[in-house]
Short mmCIF file of C-alpha atoms in Angstrom, two decimals:
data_model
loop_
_atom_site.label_atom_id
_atom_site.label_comp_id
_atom_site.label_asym_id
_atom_site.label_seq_id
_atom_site.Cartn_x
_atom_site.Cartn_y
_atom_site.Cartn_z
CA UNK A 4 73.12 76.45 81.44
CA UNK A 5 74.91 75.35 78.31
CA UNK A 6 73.23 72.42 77.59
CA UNK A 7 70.54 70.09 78.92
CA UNK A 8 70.50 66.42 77.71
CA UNK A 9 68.08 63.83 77.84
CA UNK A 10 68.47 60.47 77.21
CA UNK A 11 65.62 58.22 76.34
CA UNK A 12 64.48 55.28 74.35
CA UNK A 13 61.63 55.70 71.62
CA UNK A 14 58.09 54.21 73.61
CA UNK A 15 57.48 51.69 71.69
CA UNK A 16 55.51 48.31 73.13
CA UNK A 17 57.97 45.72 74.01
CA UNK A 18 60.82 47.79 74.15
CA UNK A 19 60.70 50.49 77.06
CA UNK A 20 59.35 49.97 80.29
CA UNK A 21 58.90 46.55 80.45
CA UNK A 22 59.53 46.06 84.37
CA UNK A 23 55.75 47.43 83.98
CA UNK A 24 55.06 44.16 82.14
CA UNK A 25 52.39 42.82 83.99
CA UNK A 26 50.20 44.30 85.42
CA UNK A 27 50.25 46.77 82.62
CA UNK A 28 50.37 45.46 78.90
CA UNK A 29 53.35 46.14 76.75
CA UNK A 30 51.34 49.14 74.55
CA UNK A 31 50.08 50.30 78.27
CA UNK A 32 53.85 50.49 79.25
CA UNK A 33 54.79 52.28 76.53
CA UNK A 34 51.76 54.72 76.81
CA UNK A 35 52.90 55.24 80.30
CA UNK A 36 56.57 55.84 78.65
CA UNK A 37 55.83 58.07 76.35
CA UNK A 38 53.85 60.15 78.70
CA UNK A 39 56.56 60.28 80.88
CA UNK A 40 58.94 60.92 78.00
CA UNK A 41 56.45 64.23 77.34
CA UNK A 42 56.44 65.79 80.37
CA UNK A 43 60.10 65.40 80.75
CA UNK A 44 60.70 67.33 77.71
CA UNK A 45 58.96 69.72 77.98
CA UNK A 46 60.12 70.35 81.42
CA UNK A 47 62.93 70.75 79.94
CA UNK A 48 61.42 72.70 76.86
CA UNK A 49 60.50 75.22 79.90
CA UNK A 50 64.09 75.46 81.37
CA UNK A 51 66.90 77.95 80.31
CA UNK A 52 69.49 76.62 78.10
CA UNK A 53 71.24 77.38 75.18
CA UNK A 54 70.47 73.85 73.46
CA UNK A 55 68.51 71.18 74.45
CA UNK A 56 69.64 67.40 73.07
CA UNK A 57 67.71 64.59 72.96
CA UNK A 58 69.75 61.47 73.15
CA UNK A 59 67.45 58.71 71.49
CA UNK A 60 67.21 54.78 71.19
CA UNK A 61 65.06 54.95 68.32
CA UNK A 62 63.11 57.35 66.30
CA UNK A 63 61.27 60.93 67.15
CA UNK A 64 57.40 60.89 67.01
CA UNK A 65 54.77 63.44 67.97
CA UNK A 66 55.30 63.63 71.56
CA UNK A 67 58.83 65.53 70.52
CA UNK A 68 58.24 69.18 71.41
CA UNK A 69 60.10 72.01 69.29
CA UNK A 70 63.58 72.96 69.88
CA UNK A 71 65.36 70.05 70.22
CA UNK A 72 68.04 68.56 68.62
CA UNK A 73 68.20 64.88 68.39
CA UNK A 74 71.34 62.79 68.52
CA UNK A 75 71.45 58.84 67.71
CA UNK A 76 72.69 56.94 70.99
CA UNK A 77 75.96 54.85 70.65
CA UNK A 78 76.51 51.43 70.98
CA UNK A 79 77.50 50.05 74.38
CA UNK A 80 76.48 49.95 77.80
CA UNK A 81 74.76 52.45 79.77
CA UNK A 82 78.01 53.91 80.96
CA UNK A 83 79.24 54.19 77.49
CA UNK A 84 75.79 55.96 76.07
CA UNK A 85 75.73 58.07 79.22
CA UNK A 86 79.31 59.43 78.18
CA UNK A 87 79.24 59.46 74.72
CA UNK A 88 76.07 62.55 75.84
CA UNK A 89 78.92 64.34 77.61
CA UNK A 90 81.18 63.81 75.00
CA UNK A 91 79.50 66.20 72.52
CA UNK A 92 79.13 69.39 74.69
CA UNK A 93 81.52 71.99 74.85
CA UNK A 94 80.42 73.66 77.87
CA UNK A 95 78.06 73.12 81.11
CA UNK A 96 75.68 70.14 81.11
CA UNK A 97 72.95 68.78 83.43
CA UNK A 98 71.77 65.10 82.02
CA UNK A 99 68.93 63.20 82.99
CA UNK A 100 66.59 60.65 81.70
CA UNK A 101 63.07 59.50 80.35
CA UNK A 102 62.09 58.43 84.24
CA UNK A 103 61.38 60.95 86.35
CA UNK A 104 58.24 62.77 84.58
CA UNK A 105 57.34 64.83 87.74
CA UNK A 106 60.93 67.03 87.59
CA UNK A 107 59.92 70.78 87.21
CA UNK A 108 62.25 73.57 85.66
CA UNK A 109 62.78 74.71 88.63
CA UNK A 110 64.78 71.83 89.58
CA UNK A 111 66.52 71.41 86.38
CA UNK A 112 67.67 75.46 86.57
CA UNK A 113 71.38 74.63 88.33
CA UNK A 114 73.95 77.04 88.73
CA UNK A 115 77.77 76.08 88.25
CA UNK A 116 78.89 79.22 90.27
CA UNK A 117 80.74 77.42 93.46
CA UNK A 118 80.34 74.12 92.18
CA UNK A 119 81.80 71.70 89.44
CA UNK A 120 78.96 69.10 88.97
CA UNK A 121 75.64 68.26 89.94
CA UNK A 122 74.47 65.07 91.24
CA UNK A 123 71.09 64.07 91.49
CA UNK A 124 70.09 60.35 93.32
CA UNK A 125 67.21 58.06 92.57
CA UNK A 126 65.83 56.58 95.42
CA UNK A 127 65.96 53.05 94.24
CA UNK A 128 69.73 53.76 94.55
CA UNK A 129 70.76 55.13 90.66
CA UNK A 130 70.96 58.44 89.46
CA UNK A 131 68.11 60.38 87.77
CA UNK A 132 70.53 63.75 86.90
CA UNK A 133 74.15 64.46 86.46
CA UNK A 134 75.82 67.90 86.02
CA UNK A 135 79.13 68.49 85.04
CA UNK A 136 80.38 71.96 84.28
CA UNK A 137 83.35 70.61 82.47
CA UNK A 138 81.83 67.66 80.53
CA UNK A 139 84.30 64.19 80.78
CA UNK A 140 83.15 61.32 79.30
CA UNK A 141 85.87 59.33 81.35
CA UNK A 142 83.88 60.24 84.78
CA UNK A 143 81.13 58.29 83.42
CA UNK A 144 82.86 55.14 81.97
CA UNK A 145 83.26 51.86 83.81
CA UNK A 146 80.89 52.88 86.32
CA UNK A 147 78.70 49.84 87.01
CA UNK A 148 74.98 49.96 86.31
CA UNK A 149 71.90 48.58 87.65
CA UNK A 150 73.34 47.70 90.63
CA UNK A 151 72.34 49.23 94.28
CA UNK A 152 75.21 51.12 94.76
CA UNK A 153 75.37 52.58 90.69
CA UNK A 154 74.47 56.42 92.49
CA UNK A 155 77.00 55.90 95.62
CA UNK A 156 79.99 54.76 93.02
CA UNK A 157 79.28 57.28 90.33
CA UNK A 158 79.19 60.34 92.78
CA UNK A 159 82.47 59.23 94.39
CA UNK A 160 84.03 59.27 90.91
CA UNK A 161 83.07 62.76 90.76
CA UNK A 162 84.42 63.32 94.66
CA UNK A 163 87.68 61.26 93.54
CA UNK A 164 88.65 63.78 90.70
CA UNK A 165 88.33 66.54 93.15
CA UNK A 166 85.19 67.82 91.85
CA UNK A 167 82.96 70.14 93.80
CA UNK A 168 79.46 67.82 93.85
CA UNK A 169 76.65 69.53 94.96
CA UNK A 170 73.14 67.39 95.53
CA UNK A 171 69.84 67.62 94.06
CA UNK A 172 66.81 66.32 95.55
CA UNK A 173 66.25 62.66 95.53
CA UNK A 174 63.69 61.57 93.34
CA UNK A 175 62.01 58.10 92.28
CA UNK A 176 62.28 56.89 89.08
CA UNK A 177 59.14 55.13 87.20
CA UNK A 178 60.65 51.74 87.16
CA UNK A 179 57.42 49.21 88.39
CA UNK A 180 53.66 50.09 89.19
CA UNK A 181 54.02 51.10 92.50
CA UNK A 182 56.53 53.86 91.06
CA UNK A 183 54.39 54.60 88.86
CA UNK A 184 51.75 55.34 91.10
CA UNK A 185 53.89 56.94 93.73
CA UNK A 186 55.22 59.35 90.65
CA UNK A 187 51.99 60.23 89.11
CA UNK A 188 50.56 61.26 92.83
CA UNK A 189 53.07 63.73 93.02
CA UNK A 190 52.61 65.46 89.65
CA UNK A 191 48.93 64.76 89.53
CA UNK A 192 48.16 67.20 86.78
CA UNK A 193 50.51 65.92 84.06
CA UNK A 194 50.41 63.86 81.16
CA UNK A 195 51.88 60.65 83.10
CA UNK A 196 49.25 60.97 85.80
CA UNK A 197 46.53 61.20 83.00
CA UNK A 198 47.87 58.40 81.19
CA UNK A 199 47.92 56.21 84.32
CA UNK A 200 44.44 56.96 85.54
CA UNK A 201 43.22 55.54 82.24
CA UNK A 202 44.85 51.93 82.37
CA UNK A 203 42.80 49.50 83.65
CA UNK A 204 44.79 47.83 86.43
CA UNK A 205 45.96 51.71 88.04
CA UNK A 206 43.22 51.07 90.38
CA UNK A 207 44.07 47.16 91.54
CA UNK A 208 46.51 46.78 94.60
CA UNK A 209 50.21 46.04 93.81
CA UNK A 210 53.24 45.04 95.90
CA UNK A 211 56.43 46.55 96.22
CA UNK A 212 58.88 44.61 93.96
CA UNK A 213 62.18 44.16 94.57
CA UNK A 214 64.26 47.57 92.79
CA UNK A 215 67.21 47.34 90.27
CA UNK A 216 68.33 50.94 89.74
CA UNK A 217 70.45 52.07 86.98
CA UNK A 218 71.08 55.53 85.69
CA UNK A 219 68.92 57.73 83.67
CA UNK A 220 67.89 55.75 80.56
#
């Protein structure tokens, strides 16, 4: 692997995660953020890769592991940020976001032999990871987010420029308390998990919301 990318907004209150806004209060939210954003990186930290980007909203803090480089997001949509990631590598990259704190280095170790991209769906119906060994910011733009079929439509842009798409598990994204809950019970031993069992409200029953899935953040 060339490069690995992740794209994430700095955790502060207010400003990330704030479809966790109630039950949780806006500095819980971003706690729970920028626990997620910590086991993420270093996940990533852990996997093999020539250079590892982070692609921030924001400023570094603390929870920034060595080894990084760190790249302002662009202006625009979601589409447009996602691309403009792309856009500076010159050789394989696998993207993903701040969302997803239980991914592993195992799953982020993808091989390019056979295959031209990777593709990996949320379950709320987005994308959590996206793999192209031939980075093209135009496979990215105009593809709608936060919409239910945002995964479906950007993997058939890959299939429609006769790429060779290869699937990676399907994960769920951290996106509302009962994610969140979901997510920290299968990574019980990370910094999310701890983070969560610490809030006040982890323990009170919650309903399923209604999902809007996007891409990785």
């Amino acid at each position: 692997m060339n490069t690995l990318l992740v794209i994430a907004k700095e955790p502060r209150p207010g400003r990330v995660k704030t479809r966790l806004t109630p039950p949780f209060t806006p500095e819980e939210a971003a706690g729970l953020a920028q626990a997620s954003l910590a086991d993420t990186l270093h996940a990533v930290a852990a996997t093999p890769a020539a250079r590892r980007v982070l692609v921030l909203d924001g400023a570094p803090g603390p929870w920034l592991p060595p080894g990084f480089d760190v790249v302002a997001q662009c202006a625009g949509g979601l589409d447009e940020r996602l691309a403009q990631a792309f856009a500076g590598c010159a050789g394989p990259a696998l993207l993903i976001g701040m969302d997803t704190p239980q991914v592993t280095p195992d799953l982020l170790t993808v091989d390019f032999a056979g295959c031209d991209a990777w593709f990996g769906p949320a379950q709320d119906g987005g994308f959590w990871a996206l793999g192209l060994a031939c980075p093209d910011p135009a496979l990215l733009r105009g593809v709608p987010m936060s919409t239910p079929m945002t995964g479906a439509v950007q993997r058939e842009r890959l299939v429609a420029a006769g790429l060779r798409v290869r699937d990676l598990p399907r994960l769920r994204d951290v996106d509302t308390a009962p994610d969140a809950r979901a997510v920290a019970a299968l990574a019980p031993r990370g910094r999310f998990a701890a983070r969560l069992a610490r809030c006040p409200v982890a323990a009170a029953p919650v309903t399923e919301p209604v999902s809007r899935p996007a891409g990785p953040r």
